[in-house]
JSON list of C-alpha atoms and ligand atoms in Angstrom, two decimals:
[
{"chain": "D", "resi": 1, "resn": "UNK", "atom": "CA", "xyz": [15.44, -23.60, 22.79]},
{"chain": "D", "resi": 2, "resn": "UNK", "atom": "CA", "xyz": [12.98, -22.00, 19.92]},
{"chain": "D", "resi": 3, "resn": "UNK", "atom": "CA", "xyz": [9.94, -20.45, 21.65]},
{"chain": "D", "resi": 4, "resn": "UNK", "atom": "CA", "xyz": [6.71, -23.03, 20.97]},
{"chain": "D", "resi": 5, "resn": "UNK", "atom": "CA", "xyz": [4.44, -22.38, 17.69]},
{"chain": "D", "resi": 6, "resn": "UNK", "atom": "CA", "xyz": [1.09, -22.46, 17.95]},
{"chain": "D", "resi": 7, "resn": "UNK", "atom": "CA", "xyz": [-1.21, -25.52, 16.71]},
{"chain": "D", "resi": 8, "resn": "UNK", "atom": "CA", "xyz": [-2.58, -24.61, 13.41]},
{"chain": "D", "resi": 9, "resn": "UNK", "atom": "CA", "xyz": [-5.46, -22.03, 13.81]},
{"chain": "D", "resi": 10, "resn": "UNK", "atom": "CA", "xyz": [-6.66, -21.05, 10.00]},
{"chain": "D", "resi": 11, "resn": "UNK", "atom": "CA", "xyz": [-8.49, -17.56, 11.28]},
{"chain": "D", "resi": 12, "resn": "UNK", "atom": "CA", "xyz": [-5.06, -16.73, 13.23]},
{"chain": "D", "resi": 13, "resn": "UNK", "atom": "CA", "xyz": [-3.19, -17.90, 10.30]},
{"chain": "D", "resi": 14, "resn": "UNK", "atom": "CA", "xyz": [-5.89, -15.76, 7.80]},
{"chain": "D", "resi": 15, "resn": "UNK", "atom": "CA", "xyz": [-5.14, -12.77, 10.04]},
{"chain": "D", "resi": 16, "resn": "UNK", "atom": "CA", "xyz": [-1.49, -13.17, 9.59]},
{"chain": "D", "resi": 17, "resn": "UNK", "atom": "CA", "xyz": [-1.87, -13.36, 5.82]},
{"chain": "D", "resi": 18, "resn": "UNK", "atom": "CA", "xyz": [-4.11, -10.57, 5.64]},
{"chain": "D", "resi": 19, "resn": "UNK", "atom": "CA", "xyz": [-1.76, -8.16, 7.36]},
{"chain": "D", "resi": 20, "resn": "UNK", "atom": "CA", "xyz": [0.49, -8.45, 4.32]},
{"chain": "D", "resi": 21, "resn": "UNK", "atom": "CA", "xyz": [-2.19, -8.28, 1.42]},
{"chain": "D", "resi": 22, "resn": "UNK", "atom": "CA", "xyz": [-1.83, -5.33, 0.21]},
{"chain": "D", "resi": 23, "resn": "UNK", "atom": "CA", "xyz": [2.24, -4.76, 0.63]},
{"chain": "D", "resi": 24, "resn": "UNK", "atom": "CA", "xyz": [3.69, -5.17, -3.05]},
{"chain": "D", "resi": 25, "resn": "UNK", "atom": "CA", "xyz": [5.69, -8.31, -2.55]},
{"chain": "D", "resi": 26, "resn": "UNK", "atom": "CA", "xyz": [4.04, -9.67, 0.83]},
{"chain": "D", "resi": 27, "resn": "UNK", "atom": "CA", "xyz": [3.82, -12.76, 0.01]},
{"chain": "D", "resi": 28, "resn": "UNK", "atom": "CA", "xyz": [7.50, -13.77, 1.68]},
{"chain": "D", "resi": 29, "resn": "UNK", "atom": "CA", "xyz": [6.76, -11.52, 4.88]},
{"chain": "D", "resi": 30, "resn": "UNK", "atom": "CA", "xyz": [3.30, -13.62, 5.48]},
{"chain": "D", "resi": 31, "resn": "UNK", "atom": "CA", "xyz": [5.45, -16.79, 4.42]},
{"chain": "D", "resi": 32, "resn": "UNK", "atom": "CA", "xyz": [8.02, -15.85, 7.49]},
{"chain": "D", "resi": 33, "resn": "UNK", "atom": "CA", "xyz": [5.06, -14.71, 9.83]},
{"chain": "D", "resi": 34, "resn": "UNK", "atom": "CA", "xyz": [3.13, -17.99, 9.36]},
{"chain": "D", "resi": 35, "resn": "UNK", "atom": "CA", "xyz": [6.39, -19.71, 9.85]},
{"chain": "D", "resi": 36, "resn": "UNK", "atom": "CA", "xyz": [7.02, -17.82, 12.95]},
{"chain": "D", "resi": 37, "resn": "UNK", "atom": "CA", "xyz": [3.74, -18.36, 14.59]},
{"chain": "D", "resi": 38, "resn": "UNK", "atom": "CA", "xyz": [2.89, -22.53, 13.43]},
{"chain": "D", "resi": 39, "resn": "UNK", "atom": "CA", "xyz": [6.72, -23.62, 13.57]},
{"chain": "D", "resi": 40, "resn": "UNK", "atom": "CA", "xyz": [6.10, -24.47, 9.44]},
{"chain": "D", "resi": 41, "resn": "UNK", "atom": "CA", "xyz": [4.59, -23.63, 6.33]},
{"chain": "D", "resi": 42, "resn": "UNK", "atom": "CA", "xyz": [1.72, -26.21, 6.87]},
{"chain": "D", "resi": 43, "resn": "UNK", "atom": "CA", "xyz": [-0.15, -27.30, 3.35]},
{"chain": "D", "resi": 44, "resn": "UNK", "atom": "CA", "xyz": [-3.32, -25.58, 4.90]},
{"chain": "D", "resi": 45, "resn": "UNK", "atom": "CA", "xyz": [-1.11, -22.41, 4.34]},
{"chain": "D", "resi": 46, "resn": "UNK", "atom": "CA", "xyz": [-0.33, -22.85, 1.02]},
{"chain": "D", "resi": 47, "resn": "UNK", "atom": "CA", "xyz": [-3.64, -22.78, 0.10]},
{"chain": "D", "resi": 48, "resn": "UNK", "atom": "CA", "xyz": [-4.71, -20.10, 2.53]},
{"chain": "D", "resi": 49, "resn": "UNK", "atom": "CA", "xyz": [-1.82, -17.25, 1.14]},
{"chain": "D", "resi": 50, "resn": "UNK", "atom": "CA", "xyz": [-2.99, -18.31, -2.64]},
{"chain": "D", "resi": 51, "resn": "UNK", "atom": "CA", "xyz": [-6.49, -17.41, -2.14]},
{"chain": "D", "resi": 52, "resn": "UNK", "atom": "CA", "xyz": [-5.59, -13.98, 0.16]},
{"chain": "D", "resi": 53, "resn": "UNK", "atom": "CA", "xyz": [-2.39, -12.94, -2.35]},
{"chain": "D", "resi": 54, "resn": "UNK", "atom": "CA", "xyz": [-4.59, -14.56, -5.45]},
{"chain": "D", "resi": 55, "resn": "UNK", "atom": "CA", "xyz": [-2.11, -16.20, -6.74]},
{"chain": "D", "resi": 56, "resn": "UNK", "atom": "CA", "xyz": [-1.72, -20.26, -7.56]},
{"chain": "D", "resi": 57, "resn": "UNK", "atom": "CA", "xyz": [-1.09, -22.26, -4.70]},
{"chain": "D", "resi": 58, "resn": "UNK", "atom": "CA", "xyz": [1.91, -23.72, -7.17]},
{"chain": "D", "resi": 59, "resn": "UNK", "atom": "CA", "xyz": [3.81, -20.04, -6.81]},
{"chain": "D", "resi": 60, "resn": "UNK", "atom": "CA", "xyz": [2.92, -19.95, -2.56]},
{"chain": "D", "resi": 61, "resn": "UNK", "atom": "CA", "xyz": [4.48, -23.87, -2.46]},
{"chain": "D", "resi": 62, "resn": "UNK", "atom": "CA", "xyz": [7.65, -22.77, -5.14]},
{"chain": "D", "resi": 63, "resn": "UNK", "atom": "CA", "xyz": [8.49, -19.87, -2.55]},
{"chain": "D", "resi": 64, "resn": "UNK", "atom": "CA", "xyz": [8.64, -22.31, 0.01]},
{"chain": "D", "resi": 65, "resn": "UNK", "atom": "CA", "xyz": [10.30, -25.02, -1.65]},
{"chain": "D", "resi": 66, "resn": "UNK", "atom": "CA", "xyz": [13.23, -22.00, -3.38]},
{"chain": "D", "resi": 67, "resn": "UNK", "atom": "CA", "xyz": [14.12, -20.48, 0.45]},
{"chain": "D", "resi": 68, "resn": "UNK", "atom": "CA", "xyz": [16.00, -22.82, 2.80]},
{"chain": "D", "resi": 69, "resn": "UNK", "atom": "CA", "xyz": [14.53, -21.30, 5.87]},
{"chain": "D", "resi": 70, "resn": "UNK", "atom": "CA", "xyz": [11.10, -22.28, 5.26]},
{"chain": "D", "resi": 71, "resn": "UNK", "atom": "CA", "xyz": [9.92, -25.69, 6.40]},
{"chain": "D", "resi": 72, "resn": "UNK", "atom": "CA", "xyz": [7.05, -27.66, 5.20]},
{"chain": "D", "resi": 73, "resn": "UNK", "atom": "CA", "xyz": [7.32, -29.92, 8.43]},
{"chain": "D", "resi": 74, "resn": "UNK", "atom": "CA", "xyz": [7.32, -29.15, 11.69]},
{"chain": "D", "resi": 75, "resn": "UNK", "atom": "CA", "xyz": [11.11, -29.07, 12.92]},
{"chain": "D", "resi": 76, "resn": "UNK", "atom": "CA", "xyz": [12.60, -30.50, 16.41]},
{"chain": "D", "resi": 77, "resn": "UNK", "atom": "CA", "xyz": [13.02, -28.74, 19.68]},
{"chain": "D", "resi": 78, "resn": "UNK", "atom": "CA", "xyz": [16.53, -28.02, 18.93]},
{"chain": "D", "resi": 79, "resn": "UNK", "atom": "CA", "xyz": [17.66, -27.10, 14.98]},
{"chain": "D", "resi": 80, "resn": "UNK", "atom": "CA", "xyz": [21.43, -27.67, 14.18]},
{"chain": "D", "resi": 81, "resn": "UNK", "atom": "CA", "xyz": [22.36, -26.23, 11.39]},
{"chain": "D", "resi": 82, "resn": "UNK", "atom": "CA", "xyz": [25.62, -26.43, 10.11]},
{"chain": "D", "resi": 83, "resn": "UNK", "atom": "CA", "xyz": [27.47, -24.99, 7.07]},
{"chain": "D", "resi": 84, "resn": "UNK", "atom": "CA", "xyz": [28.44, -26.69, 4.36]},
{"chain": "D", "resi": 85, "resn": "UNK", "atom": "CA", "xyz": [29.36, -23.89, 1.83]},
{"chain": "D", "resi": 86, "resn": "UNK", "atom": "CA", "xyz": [33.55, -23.85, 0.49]},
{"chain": "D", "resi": 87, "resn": "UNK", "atom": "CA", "xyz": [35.33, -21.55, 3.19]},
{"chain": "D", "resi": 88, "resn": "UNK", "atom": "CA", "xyz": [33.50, -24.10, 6.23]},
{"chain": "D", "resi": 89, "resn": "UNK", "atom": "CA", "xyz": [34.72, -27.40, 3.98]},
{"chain": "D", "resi": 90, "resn": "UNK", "atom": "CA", "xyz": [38.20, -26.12, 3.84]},
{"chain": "D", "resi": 91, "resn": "UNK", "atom": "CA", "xyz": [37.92, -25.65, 7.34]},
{"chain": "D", "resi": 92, "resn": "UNK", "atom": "CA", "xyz": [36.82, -28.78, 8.33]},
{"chain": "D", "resi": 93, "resn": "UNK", "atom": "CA", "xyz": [33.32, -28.64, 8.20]},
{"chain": "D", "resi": 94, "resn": "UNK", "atom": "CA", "xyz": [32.76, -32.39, 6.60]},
{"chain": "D", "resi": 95, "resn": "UNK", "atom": "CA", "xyz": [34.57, -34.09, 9.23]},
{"chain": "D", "resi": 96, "resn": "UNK", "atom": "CA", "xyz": [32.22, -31.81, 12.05]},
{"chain": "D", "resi": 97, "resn": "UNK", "atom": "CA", "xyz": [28.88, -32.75, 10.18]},
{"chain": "D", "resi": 98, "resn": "UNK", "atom": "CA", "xyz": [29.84, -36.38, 10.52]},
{"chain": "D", "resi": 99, "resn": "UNK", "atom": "CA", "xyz": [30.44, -36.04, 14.20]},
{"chain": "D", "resi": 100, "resn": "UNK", "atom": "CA", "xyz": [26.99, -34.15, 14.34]},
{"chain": "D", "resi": 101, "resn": "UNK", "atom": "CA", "xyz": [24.95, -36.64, 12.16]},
{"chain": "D", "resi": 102, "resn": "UNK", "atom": "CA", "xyz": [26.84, -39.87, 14.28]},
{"chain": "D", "resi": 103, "resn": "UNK", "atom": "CA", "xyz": [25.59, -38.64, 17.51]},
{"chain": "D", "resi": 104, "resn": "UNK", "atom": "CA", "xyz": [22.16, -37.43, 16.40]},
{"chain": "D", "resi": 105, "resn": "UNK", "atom": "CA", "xyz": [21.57, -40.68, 13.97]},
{"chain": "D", "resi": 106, "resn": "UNK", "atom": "CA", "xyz": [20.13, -37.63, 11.44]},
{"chain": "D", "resi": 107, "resn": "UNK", "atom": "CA", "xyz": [20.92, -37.54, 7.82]},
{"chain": "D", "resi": 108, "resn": "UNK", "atom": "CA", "xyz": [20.59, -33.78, 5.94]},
{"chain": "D", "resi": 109, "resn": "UNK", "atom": "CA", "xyz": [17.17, -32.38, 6.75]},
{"chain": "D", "resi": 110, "resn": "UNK", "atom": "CA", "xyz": [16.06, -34.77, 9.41]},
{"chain": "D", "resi": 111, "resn": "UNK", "atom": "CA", "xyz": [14.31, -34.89, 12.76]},
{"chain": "D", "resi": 112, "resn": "UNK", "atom": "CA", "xyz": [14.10, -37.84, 14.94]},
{"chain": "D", "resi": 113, "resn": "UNK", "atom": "CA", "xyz": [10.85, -39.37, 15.75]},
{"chain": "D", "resi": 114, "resn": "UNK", "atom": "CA", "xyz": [10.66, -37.66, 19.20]},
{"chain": "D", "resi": 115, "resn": "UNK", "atom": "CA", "xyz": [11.11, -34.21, 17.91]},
{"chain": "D", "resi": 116, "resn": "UNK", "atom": "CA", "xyz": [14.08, -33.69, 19.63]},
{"chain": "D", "resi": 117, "resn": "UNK", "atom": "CA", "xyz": [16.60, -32.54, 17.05]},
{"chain": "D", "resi": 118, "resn": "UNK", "atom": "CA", "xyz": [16.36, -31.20, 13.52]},
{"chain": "D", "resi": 119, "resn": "UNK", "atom": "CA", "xyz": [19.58, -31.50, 11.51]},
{"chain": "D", "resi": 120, "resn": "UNK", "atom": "CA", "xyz": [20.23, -28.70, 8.67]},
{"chain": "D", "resi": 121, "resn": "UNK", "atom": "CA", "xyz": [22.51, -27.94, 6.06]},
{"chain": "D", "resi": 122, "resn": "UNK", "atom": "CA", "xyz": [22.99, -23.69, 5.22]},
{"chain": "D", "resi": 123, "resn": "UNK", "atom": "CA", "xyz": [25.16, -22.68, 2.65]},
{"chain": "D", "resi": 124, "resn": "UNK", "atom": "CA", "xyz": [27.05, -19.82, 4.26]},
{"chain": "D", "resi": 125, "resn": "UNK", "atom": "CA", "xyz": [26.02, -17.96, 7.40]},
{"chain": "D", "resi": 126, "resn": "UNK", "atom": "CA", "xyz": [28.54, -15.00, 7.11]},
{"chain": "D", "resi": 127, "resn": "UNK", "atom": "CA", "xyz": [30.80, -16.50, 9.46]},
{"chain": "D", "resi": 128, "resn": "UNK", "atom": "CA", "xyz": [33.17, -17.81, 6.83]},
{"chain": "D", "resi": 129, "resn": "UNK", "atom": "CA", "xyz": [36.60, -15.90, 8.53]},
{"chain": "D", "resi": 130, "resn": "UNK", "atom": "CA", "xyz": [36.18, -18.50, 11.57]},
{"chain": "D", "resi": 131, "resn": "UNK", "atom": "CA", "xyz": [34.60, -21.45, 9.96]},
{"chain": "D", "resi": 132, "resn": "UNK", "atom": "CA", "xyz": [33.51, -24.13, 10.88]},
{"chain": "D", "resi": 133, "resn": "UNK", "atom": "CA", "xyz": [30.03, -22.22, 11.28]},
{"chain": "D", "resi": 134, "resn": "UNK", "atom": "CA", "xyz": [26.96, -23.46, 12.60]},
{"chain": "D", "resi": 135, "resn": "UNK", "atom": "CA", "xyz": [24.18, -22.16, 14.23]},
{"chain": "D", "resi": 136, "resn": "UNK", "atom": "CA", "xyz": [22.17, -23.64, 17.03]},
{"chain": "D", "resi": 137, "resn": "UNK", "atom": "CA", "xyz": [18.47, -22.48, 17.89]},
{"chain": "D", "resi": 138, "resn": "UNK", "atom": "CA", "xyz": [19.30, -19.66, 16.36]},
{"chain": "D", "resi": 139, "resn": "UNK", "atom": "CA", "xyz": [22.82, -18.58, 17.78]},
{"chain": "D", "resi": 140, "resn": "UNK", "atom": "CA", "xyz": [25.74, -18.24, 16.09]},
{"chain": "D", "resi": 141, "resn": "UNK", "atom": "CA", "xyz": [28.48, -20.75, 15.90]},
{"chain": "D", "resi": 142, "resn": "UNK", "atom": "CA", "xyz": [32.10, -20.59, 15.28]},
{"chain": "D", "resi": 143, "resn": "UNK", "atom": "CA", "xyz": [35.12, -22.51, 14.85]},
{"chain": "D", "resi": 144, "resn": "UNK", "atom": "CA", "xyz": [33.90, -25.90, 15.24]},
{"chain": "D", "resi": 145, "resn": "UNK", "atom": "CA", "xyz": [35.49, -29.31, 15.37]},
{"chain": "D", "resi": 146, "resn": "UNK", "atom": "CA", "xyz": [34.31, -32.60, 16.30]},
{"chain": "D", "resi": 147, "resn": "UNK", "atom": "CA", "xyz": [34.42, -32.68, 20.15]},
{"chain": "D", "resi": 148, "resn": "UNK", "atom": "CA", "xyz": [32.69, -28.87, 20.20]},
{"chain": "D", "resi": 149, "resn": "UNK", "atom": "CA", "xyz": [29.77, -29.98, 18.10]},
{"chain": "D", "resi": 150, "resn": "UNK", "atom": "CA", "xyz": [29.55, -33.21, 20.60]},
{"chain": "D", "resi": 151, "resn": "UNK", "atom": "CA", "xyz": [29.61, -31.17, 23.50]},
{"chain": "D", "resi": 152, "resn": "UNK", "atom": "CA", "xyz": [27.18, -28.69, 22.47]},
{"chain": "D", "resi": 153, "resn": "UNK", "atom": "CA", "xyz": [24.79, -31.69, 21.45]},
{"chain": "D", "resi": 154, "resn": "UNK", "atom": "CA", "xyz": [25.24, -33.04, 24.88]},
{"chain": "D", "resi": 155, "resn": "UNK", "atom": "CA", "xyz": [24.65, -29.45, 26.77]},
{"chain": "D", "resi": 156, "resn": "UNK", "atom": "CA", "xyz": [21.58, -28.47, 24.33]},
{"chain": "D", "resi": 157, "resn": "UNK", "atom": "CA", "xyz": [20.02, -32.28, 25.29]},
{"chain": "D", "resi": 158, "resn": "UNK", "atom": "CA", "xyz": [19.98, -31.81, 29.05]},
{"chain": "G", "resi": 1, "resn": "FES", "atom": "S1", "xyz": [31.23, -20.56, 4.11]},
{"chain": "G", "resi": 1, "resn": "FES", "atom": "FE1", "xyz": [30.49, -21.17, 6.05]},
{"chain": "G", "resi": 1, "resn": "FES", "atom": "S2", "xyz": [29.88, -19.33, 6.95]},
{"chain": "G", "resi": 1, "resn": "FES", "atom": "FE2", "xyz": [30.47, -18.74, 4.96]}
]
């Protein structure tokens, strides 16, 4: 399970920011470190990194809306993510999202209303020799298929 982020704290999150000011092309390092400490890339944030990098608060919110990784919303306890890039969907990797989304009850980008499970797409994780690839809170999957994906639901659940 991903380690808990903090509640929104703007001087923590200002500290963050400022720790990256002055590096030419910080503003995707504070973006990662703000993620990694408040879970997201809360709206307070935008505005916060536009006024420390001086830059509009339309460039902060197109960085986060361009890179996959960053999330506007908080995301569930457990993150699926599962590949859906041409090596994966000639290995199967259609028929092993269905499985996931049936037994979840996500759709693409997702969580469920008790913050249990957050349901991603990625579009290649390097795995592509032993796809079906996923990843799971952050580890590594290979080689899925329908009843894998199930079981590891199950097990991640308990
Ligand atoms: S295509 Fe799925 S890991 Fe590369």
């Amino acid at each position: 399970m991903p380690p808990a982020a903090e509640l929104w704290n703007e001087a923590r999150a200002r500290e963050i920011a400022e720790t990256f000011a002055n590096t030419k092309g910080g503003l995707l390092p504070a973006l990662l470190a703000i993620q990694s400490a408040f879970g997201h890339v809360p709206g307070e944030a935008v505005v916060l990194l536009a006024e420390v990098f001086n830059v509009s608060r339309a460039e902060v919110h197109g960085a986060v809306t361009f890179y996959r990784d960053f999330r506007e919303r908080p995301a569930g306890r457990h993150v699926l993510k599962l590949c859906r890039a041409e090596a994966c969907q000639a290995a199967g990797s259609v028929s092993v999202a269905e499985v996931a989304k049936r037994r979840l009850k996500l759709g693409w980008d997702e969580t469920d209303s008790e913050g249990n499970w957050t349901l991603e797409p990625v579009f290649c994780l390097g795995l592509c020799a032993c796809g079906p690839a996923g990843m799971l809170d952050g580890t590594p999957l290979a080689r899925l298929d329908g009843a894998r994906i199930e079981k590891l639901i199950d097990g991640a659940a308990e």
